[in-house]
Coordinates of N, CA and C in Angstrom, one line a residue:
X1 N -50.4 0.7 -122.2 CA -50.0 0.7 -120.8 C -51.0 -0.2 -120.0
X2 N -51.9 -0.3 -120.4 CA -53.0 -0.9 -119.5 C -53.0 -2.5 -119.9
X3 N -52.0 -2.7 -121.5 CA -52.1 -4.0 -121.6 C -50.8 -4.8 -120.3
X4 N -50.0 -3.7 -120.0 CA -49.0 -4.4 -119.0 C -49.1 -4.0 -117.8
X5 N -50.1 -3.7 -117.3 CA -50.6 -3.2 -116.0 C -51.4 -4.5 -115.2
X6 N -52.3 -5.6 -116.2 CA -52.5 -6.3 -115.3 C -51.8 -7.8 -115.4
X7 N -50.7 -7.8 -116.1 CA -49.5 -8.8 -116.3 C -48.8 -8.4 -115.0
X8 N -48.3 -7.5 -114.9 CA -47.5 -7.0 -113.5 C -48.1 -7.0 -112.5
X9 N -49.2 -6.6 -112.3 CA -49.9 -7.0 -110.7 C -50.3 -8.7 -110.9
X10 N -50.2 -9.2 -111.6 CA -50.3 -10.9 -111.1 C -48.9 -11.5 -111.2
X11 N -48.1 -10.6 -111.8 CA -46.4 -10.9 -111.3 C -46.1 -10.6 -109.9
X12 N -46.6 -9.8 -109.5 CA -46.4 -8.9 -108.4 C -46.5 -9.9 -107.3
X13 N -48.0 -9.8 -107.7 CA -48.6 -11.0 -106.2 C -47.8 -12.5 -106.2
X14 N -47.9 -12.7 -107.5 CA -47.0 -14.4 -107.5 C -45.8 -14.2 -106.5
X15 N -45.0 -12.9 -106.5 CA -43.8 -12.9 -106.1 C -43.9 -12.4 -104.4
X16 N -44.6 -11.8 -104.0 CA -45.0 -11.8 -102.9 C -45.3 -13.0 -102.0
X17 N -46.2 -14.0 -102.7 CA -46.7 -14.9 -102.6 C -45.7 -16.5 -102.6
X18 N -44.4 -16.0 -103.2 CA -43.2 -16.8 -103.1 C -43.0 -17.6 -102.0
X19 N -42.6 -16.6 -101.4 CA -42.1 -17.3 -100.1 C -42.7 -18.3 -99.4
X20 N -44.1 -17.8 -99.6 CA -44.6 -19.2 -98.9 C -44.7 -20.6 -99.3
X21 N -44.3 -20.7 -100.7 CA -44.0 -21.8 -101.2 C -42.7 -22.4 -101.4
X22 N -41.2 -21.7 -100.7 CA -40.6 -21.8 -100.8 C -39.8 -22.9 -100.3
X23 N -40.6 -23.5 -99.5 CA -40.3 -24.6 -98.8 C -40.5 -26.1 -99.5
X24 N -41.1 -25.7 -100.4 CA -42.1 -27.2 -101.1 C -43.0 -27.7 -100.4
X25 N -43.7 -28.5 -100.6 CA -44.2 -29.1 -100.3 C -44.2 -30.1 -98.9
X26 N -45.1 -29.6 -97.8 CA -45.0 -30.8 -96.5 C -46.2 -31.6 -96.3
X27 N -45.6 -32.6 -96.4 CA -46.6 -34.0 -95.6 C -47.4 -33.6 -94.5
X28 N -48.4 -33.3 -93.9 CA -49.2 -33.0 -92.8 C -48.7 -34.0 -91.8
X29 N -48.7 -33.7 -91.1 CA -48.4 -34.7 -89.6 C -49.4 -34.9 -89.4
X30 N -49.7 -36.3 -89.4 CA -50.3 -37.2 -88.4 C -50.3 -37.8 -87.1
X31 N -51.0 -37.4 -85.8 CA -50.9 -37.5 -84.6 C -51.1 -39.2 -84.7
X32 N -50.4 -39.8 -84.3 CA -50.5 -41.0 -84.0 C -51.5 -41.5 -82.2
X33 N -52.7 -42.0 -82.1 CA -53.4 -42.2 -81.0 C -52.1 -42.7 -80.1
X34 N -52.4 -42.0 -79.0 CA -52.0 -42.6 -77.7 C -52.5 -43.8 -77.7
X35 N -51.4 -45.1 -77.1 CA -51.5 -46.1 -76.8 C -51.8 -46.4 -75.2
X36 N -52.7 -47.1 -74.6 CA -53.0 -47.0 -73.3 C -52.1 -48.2 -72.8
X37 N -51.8 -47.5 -71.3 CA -50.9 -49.0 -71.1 C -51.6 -50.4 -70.5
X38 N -51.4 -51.6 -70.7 CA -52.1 -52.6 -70.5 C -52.5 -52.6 -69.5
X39 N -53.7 -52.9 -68.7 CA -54.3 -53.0 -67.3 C -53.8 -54.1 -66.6
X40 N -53.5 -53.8 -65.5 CA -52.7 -54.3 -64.6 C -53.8 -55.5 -63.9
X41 N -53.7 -56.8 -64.1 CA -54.4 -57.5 -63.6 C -54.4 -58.1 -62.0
X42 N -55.7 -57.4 -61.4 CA -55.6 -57.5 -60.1 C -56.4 -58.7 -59.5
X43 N -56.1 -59.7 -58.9 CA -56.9 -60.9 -58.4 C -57.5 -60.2 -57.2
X44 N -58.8 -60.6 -57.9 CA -59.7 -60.5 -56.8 C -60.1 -61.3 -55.8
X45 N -61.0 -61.0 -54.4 CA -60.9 -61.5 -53.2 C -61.3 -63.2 -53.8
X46 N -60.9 -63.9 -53.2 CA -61.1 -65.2 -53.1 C -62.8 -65.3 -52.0
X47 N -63.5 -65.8 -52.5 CA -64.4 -66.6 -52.0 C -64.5 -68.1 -51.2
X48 N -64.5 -68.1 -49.9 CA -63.5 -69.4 -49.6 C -65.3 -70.3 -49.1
X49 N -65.8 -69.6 -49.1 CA -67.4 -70.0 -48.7 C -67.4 -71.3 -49.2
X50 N -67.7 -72.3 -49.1 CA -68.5 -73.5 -49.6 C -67.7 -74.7 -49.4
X51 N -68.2 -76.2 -49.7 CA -67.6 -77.2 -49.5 C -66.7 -77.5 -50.3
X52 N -65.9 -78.7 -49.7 CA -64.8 -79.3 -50.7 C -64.2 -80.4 -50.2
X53 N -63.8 -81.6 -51.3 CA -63.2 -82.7 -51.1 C -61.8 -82.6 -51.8
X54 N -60.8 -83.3 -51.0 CA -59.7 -83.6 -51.9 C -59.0 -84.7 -51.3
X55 N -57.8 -84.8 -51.9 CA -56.7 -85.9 -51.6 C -55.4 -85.4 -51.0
X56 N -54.8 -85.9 -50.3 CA -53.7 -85.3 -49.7 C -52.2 -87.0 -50.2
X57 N -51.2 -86.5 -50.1 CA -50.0 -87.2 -50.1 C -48.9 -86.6 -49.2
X58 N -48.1 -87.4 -48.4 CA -47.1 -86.6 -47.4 C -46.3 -87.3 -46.9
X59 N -45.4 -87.0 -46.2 CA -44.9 -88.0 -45.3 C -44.8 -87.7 -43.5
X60 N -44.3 -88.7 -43.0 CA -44.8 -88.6 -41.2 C -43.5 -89.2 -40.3
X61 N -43.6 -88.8 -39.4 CA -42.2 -88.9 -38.6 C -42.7 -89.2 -37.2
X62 N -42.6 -90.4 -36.2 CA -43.0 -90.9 -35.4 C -42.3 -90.2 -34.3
X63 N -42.8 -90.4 -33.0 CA -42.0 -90.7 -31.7 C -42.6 -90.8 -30.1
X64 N -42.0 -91.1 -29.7 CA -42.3 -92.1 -28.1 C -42.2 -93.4 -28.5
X65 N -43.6 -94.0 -28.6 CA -43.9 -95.4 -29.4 C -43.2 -95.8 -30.9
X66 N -43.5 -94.7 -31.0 CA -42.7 -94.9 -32.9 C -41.9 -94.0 -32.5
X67 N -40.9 -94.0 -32.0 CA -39.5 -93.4 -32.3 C -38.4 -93.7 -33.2
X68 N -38.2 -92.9 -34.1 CA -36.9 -93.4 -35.2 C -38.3 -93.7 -36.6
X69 N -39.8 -93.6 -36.1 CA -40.2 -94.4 -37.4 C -40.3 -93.0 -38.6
X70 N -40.6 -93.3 -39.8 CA -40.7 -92.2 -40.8 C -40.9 -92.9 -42.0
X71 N -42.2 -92.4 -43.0 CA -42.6 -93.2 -44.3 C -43.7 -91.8 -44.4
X72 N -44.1 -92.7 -45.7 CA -45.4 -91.5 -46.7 C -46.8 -92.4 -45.8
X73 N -47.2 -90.9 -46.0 CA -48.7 -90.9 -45.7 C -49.5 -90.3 -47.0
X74 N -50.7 -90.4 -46.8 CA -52.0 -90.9 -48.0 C -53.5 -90.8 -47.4
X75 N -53.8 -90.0 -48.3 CA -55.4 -89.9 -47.8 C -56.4 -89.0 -48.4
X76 N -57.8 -88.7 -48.0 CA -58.5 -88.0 -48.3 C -59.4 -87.3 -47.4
X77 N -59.9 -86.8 -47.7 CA -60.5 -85.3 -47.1 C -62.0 -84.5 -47.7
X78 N -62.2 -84.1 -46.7 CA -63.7 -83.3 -46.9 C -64.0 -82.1 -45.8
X79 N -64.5 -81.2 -46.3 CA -64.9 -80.1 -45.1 C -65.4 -78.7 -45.7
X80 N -65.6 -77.9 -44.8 CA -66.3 -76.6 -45.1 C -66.3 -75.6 -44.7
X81 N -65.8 -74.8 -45.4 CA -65.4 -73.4 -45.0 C -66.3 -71.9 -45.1
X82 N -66.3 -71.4 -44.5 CA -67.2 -69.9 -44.2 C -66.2 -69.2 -44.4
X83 N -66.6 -67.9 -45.1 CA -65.7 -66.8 -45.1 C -66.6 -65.3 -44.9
X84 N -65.7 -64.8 -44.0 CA -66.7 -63.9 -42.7 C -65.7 -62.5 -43.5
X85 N -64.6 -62.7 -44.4 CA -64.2 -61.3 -45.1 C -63.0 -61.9 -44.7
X86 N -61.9 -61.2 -44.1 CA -60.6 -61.5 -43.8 C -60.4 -62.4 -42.8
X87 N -61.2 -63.1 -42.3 CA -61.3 -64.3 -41.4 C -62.6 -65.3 -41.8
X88 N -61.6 -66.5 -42.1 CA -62.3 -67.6 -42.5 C -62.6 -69.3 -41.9
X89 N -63.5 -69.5 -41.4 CA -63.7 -71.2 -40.2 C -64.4 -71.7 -40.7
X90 N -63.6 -73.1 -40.7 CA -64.1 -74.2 -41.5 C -64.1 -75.2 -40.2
X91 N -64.4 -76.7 -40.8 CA -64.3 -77.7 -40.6 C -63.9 -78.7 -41.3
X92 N -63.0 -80.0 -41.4 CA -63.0 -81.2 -42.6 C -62.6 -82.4 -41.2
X93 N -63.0 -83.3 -42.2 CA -63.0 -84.3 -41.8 C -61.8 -85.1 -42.7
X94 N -60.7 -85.8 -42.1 CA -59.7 -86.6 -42.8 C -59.0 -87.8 -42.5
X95 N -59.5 -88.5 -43.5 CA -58.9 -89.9 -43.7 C -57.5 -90.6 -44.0
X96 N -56.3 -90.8 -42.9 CA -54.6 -90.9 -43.3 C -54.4 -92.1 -43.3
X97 N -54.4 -92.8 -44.1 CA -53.2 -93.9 -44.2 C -51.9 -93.4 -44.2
X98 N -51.0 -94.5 -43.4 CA -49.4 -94.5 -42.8 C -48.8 -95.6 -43.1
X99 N -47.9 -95.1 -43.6 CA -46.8 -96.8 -43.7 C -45.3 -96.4 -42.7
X100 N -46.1 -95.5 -41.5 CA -45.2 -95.0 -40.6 C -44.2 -95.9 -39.8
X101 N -43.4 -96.9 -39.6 CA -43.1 -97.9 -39.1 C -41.7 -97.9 -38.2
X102 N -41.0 -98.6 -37.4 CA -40.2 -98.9 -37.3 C -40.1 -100.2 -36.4
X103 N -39.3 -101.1 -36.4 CA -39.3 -102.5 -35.8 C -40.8 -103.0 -35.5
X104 N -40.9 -103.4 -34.4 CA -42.4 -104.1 -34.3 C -43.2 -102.8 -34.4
X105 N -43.4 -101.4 -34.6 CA -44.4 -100.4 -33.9 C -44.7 -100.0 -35.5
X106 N -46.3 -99.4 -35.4 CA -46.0 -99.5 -37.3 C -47.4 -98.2 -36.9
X107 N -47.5 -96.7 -36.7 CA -49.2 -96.4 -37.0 C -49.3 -96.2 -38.7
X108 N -50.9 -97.7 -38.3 CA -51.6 -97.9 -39.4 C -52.4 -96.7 -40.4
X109 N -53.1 -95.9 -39.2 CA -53.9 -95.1 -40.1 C -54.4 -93.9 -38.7
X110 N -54.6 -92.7 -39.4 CA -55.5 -92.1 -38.5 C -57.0 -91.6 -39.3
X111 N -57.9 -91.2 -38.3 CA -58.6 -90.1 -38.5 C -58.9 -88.9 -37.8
X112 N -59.5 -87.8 -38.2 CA -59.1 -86.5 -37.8 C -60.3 -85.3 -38.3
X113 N -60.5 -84.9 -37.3 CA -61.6 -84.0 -37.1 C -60.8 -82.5 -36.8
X114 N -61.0 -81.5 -37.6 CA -60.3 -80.3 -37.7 C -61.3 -79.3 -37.4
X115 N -61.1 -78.2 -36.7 CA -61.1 -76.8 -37.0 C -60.5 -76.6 -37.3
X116 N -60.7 -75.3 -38.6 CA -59.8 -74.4 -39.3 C -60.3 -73.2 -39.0
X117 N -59.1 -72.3 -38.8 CA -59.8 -70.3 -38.5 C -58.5 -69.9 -39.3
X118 N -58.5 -69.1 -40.2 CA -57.5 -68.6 -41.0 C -57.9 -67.4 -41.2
X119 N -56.8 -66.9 -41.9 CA -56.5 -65.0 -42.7 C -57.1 -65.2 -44.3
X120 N -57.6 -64.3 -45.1 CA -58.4 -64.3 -46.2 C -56.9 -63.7 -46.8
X121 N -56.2 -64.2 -47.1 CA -55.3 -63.4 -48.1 C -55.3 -63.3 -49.7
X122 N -56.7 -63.4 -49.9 CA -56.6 -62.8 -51.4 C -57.1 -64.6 -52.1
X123 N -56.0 -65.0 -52.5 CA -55.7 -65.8 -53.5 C -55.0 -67.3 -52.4
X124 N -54.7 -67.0 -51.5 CA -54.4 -67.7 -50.3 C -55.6 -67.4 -49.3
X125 N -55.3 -68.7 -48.6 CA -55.7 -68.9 -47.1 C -54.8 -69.4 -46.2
X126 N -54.4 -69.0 -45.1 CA -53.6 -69.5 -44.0 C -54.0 -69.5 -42.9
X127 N -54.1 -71.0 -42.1 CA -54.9 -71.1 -41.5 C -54.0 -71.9 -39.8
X128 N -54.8 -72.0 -38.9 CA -54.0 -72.7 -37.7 C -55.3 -73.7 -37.5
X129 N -55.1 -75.2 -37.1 CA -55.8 -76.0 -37.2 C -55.6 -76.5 -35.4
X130 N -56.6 -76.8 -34.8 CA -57.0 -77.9 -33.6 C -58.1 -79.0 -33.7
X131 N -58.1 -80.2 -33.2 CA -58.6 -81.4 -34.0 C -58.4 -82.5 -32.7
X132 N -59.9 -83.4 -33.0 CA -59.5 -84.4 -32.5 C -58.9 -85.6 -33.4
X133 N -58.2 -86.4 -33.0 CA -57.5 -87.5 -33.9 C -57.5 -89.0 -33.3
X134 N -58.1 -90.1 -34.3 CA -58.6 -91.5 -34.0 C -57.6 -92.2 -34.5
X135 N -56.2 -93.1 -34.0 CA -54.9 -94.0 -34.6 C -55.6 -95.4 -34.4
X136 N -54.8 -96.0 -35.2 CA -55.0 -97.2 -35.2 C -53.6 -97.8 -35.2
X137 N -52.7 -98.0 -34.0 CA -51.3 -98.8 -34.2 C -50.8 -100.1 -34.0
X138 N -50.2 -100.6 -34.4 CA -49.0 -101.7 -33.5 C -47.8 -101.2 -32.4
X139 N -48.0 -101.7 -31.4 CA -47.1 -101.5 -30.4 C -46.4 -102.7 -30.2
X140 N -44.9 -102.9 -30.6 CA -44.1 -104.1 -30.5 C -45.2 -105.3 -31.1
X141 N -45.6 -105.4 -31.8 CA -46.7 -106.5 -32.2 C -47.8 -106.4 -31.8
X142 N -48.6 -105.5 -31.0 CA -49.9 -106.0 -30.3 C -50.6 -104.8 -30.9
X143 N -51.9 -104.6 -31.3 CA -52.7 -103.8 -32.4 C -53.4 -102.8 -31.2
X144 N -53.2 -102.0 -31.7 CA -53.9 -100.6 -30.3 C -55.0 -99.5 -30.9
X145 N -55.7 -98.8 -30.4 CA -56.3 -97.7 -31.0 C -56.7 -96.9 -29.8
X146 N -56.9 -95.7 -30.0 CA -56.8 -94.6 -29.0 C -57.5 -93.3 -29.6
X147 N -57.9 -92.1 -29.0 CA -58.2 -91.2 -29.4 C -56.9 -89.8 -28.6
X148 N -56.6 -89.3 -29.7 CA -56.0 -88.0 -28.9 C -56.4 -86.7 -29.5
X149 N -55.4 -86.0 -29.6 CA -55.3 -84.3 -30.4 C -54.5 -84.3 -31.2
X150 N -54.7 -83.4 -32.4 CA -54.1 -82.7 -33.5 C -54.0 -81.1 -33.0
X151 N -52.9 -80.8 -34.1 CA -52.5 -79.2 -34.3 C -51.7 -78.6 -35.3
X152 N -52.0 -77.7 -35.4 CA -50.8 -77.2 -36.5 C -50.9 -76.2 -37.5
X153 N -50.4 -76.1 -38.7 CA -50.6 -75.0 -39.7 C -50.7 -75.3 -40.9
X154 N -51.5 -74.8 -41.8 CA -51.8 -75.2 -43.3 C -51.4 -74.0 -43.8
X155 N -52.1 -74.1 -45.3 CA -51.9 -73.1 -46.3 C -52.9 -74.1 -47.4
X156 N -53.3 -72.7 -48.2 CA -54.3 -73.3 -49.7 C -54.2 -72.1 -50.0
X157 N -54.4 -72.4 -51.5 CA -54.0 -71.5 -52.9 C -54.9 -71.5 -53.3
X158 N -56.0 -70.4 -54.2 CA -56.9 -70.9 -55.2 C -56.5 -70.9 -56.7
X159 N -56.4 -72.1 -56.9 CA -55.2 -72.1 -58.5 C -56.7 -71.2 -59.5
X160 N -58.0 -71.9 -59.2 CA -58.7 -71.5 -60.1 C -59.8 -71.2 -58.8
X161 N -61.4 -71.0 -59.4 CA -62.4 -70.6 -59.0 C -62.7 -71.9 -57.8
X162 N -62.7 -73.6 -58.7 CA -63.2 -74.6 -58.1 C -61.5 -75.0 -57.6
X163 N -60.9 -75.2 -58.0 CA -59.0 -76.1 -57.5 C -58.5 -75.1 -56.6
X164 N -58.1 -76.1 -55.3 CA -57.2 -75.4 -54.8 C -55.9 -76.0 -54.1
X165 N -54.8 -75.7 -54.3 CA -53.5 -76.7 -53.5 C -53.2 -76.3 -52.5
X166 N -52.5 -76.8 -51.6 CA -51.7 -76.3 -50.3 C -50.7 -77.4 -49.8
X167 N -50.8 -77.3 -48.7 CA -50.0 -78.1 -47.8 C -50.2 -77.7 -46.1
X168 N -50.0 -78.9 -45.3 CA -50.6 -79.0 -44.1 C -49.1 -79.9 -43.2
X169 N -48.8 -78.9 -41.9 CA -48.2 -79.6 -41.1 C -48.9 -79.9 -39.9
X170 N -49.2 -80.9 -39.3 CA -49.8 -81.6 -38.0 C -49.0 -82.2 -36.9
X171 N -49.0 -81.9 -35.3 CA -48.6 -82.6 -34.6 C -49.8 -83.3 -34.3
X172 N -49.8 -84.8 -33.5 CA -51.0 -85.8 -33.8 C -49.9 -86.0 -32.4
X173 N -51.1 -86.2 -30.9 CA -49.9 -86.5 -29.9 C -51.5 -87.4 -29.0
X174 N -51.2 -88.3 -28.7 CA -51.9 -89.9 -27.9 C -51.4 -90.1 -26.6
X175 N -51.7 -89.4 -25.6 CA -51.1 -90.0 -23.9 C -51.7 -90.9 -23.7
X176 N -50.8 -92.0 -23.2 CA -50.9 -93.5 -23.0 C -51.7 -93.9 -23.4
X177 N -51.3 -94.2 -24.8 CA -52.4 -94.8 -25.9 C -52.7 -95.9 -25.9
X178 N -53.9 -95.7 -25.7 CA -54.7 -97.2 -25.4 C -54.0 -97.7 -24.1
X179 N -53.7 -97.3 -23.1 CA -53.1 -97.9 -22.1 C -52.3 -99.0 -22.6
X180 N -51.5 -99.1 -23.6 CA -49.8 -99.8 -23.8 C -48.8 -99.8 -23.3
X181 N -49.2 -98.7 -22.2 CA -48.0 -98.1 -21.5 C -46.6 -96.8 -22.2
X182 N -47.6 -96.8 -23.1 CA -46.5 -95.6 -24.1 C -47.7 -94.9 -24.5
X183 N -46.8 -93.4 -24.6 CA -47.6 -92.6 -25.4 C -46.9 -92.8 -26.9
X184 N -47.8 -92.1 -27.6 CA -47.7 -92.2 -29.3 C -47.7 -90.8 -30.0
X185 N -46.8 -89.8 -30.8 CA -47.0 -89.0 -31.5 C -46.5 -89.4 -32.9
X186 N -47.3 -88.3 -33.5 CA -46.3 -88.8 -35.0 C -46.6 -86.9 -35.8
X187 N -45.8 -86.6 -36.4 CA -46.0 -85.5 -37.2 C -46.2 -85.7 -38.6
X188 N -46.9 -85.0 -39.1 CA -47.3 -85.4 -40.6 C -47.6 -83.8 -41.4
X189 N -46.4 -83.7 -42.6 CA -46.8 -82.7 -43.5 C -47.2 -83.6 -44.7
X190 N -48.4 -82.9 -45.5 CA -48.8 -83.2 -46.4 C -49.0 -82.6 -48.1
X191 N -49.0 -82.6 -48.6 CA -49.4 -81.4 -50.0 C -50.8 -81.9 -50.2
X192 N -51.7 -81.1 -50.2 CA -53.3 -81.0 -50.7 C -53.6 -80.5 -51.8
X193 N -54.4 -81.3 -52.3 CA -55.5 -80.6 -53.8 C -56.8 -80.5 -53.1
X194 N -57.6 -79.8 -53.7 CA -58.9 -80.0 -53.7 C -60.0 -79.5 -54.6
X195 N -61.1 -79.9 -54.2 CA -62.0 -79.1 -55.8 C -63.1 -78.6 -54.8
X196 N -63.1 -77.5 -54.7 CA -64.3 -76.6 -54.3 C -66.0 -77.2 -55.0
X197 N -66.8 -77.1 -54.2 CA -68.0 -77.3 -54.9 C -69.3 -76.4 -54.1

């Protein structure tokens, strides 16, 4: 009796013990890590502080004196900007060649003395410009120069840290330039690069 008494209690238990194997065998689950979502890249404030030279290309549209005239303009540029947080004043200085022309009246070239006061928008600057402005023209054949006023509106981008592009529209207006008996305006938009330094 005792030789089948402990055959049966380890029958017993095996069979009790069934069930929980009745499933077979499972693979443990593996929690796979959470993937984080990529960080959202935020440009930060632009720094408009410091000097800078560039080149401009554009074109320009006459009238009074040059009425009907219209050609590309060309030039370079320099000036300096402060940035006070969300308002930014500069100054540049800029050099235009004009192949502005029509019949005898042709302006040669200007120069141009700017304030700039603009918005800090980040990655942009937009800005409203007043200026004095130096022409050099032909009136019907005879060679003139005169001092007037500039005005208008820009824009610049910071492509990088040191590059920045834009574009600049200007009214440029001369009462009785040079005493020729005519006044002289001419409007000029331009596209700008520049290199911060």
């Amino acid at each position: 009796m005792k030789r089948f008494a402990t055959p049966a209690l380890v029958l017993g238990a095996f069979a009790l013990t069934a069930p929980a194997f009745a499933g077979g065998y499972s693979e443990p689950v593996v929690e796979q890590p959470a993937i984080a979502p990529a960080p959202v890249a935020i440009m930060a404030d632009t720094d408009w502080t410091g000097g800078y030279a560039g080149a401009t290309l554009g074109y320009g549209w006459g009238d009074d004196a040059l009425d009907d005239a219209d050609d590309m303009t060309y030039g370079v540029f320099g000036g300096y900007n402060y940035d006070f947080g969300q308002f930014v004043l500069g100054g540049e200085l800029e050099y235009l060649g004009s192949d502005i022309e029509t019949g005898d009246s042709e302006l040669e070239d200007m120069t141009r003395l700017k304030l700039r006061a603009g918005y800090d928008a980040g990655p942009a600057l937009i800005y409203g410009v007043v200026g004095a402005a130096y022409a050099n023209a032909d009136i019907n054949g005879v060679s003139y120069d005169d001092t007037g006023y500039t005005y208008g509106l820009g824009v610049d981008y910071a492509v990088t840290d040191s590059v920045n592009v834009g574009a600049e529209l200007l009214q440029n207006e001369f009462d009785g330039f040079d005493d020729s008996g005519s006044d002289l305006s001419a409007t000029t938009l331009g596209a700008r690069v520049s290199f911060k330094f």
